[in-house]
mmCIF file of C-alpha atoms in Angstrom:
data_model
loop_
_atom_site.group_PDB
_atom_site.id
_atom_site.type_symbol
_atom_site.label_atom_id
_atom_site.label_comp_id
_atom_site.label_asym_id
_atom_site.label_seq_id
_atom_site.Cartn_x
_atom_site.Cartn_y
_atom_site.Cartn_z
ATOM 1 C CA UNK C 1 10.661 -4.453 22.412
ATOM 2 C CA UNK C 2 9.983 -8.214 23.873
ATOM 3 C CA UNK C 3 9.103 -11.243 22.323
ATOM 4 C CA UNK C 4 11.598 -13.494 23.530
ATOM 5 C CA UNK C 5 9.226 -16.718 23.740
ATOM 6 C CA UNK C 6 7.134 -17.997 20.966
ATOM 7 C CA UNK C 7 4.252 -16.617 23.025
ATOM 8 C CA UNK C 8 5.774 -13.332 22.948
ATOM 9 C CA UNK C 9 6.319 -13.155 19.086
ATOM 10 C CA UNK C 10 2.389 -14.258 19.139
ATOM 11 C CA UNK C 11 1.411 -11.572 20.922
ATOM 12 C CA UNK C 12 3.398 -9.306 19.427
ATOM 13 C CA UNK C 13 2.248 -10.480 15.667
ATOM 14 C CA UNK C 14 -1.305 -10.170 17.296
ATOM 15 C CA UNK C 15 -0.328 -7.097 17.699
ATOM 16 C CA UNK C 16 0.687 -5.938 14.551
ATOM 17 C CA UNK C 17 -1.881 -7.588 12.532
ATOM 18 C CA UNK C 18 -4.399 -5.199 14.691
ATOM 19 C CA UNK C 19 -2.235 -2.537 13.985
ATOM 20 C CA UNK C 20 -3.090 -3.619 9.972
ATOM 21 C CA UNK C 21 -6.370 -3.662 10.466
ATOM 22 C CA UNK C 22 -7.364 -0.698 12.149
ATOM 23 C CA UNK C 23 -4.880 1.150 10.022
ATOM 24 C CA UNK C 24 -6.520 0.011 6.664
ATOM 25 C CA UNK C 25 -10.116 0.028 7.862
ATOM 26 C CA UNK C 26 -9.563 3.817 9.158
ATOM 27 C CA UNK C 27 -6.242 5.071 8.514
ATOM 28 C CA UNK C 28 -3.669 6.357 11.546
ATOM 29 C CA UNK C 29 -5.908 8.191 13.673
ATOM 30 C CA UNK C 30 -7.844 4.892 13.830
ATOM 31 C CA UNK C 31 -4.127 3.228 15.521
ATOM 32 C CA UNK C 32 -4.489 3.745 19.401
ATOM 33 C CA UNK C 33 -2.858 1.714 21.810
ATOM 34 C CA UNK C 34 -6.540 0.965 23.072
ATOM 35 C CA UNK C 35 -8.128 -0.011 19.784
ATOM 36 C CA UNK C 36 -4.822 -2.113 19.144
ATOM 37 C CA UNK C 37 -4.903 -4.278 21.737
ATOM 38 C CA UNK C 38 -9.116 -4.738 21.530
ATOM 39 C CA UNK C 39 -8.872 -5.870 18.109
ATOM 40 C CA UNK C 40 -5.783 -8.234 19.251
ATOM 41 C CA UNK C 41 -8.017 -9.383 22.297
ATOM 42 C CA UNK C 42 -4.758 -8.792 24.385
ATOM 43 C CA UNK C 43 -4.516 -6.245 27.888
ATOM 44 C CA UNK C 44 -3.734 -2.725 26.965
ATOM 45 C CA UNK C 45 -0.505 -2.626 29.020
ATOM 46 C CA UNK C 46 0.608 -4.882 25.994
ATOM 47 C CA UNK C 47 1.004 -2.792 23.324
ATOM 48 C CA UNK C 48 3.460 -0.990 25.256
ATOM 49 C CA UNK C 49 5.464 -3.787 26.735
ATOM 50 C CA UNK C 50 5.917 -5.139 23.049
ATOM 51 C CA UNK C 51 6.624 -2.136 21.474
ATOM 52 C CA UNK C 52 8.460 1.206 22.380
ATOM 53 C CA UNK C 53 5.865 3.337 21.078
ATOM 54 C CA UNK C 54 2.781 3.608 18.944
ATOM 55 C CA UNK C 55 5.525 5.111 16.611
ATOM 56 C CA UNK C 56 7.290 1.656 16.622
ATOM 57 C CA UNK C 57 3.975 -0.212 16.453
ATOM 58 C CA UNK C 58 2.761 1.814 13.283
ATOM 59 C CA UNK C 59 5.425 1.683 11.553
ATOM 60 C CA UNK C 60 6.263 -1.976 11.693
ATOM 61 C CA UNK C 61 2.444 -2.980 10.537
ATOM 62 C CA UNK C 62 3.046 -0.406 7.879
ATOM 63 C CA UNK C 63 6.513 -2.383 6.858
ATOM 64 C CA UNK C 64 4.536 -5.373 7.234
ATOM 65 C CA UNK C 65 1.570 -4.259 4.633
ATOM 66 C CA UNK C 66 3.597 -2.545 2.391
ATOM 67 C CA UNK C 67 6.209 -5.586 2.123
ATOM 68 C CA UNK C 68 2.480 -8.012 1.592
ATOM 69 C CA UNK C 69 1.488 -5.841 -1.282
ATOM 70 C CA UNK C 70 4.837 -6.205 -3.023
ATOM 71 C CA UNK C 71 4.632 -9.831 -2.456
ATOM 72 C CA UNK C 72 1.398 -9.815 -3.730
ATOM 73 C CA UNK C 73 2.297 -7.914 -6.859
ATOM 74 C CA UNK C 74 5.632 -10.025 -7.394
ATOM 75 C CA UNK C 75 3.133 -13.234 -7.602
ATOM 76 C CA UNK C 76 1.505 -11.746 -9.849
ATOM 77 C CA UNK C 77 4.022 -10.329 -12.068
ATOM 78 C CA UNK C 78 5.394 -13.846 -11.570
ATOM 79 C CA UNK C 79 2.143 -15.092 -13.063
ATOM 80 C CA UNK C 80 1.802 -12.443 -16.107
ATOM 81 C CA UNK C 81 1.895 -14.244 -19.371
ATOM 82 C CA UNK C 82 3.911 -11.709 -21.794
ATOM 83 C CA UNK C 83 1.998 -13.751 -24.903
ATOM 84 C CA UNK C 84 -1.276 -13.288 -22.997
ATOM 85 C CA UNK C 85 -0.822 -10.069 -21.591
ATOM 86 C CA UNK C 86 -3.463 -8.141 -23.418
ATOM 87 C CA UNK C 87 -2.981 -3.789 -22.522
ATOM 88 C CA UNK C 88 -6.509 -4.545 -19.834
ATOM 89 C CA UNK C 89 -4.582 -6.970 -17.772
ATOM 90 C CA UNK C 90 -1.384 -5.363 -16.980
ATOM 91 C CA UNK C 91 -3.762 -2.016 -16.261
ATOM 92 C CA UNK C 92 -5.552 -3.941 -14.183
ATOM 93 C CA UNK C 93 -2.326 -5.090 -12.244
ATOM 94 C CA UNK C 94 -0.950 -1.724 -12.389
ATOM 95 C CA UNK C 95 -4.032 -0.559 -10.891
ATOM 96 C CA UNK C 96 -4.144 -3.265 -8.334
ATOM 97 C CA UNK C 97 -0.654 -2.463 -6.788
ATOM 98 C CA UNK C 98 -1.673 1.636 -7.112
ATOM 99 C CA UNK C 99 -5.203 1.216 -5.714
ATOM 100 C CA UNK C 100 -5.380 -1.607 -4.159
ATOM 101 C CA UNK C 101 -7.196 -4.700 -5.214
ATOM 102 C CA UNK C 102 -10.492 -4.007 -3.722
ATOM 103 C CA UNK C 103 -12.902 -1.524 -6.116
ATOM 104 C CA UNK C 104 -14.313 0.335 -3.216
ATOM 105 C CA UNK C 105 -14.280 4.064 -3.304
ATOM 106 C CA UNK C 106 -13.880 3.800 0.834
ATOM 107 C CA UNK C 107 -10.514 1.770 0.174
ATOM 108 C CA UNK C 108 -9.037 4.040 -2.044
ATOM 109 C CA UNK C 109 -9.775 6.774 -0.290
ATOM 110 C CA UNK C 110 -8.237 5.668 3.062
ATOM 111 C CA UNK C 111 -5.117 4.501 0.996
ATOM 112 C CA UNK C 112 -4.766 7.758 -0.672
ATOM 113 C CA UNK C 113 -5.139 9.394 3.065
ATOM 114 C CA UNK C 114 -2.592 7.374 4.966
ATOM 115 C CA UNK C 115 -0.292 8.400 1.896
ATOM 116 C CA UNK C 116 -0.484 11.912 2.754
ATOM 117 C CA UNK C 117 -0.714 11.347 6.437
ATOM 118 C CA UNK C 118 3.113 9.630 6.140
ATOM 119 C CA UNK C 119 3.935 13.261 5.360
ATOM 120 C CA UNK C 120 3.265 14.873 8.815
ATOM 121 C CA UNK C 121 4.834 11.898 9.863
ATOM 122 C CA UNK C 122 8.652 12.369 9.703
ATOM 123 C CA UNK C 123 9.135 8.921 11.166
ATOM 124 C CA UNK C 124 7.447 7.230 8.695
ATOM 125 C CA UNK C 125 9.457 9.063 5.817
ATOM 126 C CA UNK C 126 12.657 6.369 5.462
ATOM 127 C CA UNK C 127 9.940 3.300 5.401
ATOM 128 C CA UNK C 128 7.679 4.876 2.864
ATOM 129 C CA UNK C 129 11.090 6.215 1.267
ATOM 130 C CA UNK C 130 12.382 2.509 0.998
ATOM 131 C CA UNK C 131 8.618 0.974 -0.225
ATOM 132 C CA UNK C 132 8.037 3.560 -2.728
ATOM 133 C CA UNK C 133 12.140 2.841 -4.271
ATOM 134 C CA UNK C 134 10.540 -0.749 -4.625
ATOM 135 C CA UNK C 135 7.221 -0.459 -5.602
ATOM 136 C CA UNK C 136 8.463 1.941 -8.934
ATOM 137 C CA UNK C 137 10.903 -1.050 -9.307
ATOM 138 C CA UNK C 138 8.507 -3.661 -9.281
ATOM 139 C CA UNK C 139 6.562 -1.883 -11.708
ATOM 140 C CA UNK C 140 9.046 -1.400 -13.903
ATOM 141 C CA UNK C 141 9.493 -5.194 -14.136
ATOM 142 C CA UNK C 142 5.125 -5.083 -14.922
ATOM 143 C CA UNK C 143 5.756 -2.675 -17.435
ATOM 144 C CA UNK C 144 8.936 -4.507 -19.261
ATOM 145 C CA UNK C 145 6.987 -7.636 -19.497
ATOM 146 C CA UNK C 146 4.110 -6.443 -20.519
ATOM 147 C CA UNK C 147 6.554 -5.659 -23.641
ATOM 148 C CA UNK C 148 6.603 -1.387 -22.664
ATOM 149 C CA UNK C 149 9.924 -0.328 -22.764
ATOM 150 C CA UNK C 150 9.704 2.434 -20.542
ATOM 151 C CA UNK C 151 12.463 4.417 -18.351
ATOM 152 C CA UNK C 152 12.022 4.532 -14.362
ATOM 153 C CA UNK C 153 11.183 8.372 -15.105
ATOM 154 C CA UNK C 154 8.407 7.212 -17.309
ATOM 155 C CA UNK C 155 6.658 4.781 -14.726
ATOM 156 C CA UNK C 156 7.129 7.797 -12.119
ATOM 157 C CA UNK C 157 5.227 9.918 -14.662
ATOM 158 C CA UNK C 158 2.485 7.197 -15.393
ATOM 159 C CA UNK C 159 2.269 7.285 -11.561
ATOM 160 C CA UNK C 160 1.718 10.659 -11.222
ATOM 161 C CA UNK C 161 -1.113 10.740 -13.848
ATOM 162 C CA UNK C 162 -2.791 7.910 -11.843
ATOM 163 C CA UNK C 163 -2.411 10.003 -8.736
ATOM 164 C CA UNK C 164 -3.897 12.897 -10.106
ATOM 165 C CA UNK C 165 -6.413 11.119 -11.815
ATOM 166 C CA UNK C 166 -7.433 9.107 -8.451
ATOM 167 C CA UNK C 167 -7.183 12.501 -6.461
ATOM 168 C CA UNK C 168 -9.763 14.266 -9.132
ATOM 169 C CA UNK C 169 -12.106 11.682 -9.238
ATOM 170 C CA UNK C 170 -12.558 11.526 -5.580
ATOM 171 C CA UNK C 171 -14.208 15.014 -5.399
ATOM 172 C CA UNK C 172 -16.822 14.241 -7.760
ATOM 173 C CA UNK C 173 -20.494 13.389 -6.786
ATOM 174 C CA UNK C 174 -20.110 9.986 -7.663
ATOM 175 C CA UNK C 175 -16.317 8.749 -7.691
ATOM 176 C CA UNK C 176 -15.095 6.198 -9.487
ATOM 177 C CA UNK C 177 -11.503 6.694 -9.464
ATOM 178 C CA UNK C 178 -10.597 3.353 -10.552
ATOM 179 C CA UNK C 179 -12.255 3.921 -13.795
ATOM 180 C CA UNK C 180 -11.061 7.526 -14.035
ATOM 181 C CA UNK C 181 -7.319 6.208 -13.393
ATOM 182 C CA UNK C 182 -7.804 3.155 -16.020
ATOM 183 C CA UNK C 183 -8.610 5.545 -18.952
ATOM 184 C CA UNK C 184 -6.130 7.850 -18.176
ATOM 185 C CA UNK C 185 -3.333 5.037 -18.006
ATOM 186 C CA UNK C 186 -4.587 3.504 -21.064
ATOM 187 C CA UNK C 187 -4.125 7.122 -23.149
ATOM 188 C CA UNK C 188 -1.331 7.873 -21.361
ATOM 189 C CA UNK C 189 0.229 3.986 -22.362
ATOM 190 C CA UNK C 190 -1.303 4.315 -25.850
ATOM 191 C CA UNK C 191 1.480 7.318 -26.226
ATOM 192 C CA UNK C 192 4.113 5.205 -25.323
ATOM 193 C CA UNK C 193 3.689 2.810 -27.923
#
């Protein structure tokens, strides 16, 4: 790896922000050295003089986005209102860090795939390891202030049913897996109260 200059780190930033892109728009098979380096407008030779491997490259941009959507749901735990935190918000926010914020069927789908994919990945497996230790954590701390006292076995359950839920829905004619995975949260909170 080189980035010694502040040019460097540029590039190399470009360079992972492509990465992002192409690997949220169309999941790994869409993260080629090639398409990397067209979407950061940089030479192809770059991606390998900044990076080791494609290996390397992938997995920091998926460090990178994973570590953004924890920030993202820490801000908004940090925002959650336990007085005004009504059972549709927090689902919504539980959803949110699950799903992803976006409502399109296309989004969830490619998250859901590059999921799986990080199995026939063994490289990948400490990262996703390490994001998934923190993202049960984090909601955990959604859950608690929401006023649900629930054990980390619990919110791995809930997760689960979402999973399975999300999974189910996607086969049908018309998915909406957000929807599917909202009811089934909501029952499978209602028990818990």
């Amino acid at each position: 790896m080189t980035a010694a200059t502040p040019k460097g780190e540029r590039r190399r930033q470009a360079l992972v922000e492509a990465a992002i892109g192409l690997l949220v728009d169309g999941g790994f098979d869409a993260v080629r050295h090639r398409a990397v380096a067209e979407r950061a407008g940089l030479p192809l030779a770059s991606t390998t003089y900044y990076f080791d491997s494609l290996d390397e490259l992938i997995t920091v941009a998926l460090d990178r986005h994973g570590r953004a959507e924890l920030a993202y749901g820490e801000a908004r735990l940090a925002e959650l209102d336990p007085e005004e935190c009504g059972d549709d918000a927090f689902i919504e926010l539980v959803l949110d860090l699950l799903l992803g914020p976006s409502h399109d069927v296309e989004a969830v789908v490619l998250r859901y795939e590059r999921l799986v994919a990080t199995g026939r990945r063994p490289f990948l497996r400490p990262l996703m390891r390490e994001l998934t230790v923190e993202l049960h954590d984090l909601l955990l701390a959604i859950f608690t202030k929401a006023g649900k006292k629930l054990s980390p076995e619990h919110v791995g359950d809930l997760i689960a049913i979402v999973d399975g839920t999300v999974v189910n829905a996607l086969v049908e004619v018309s998915p909406d897996p957000r929807a599917a995975a909202r009811r089934k949260l909501a029952v499978a909170l209602a028990k818990t109260a």
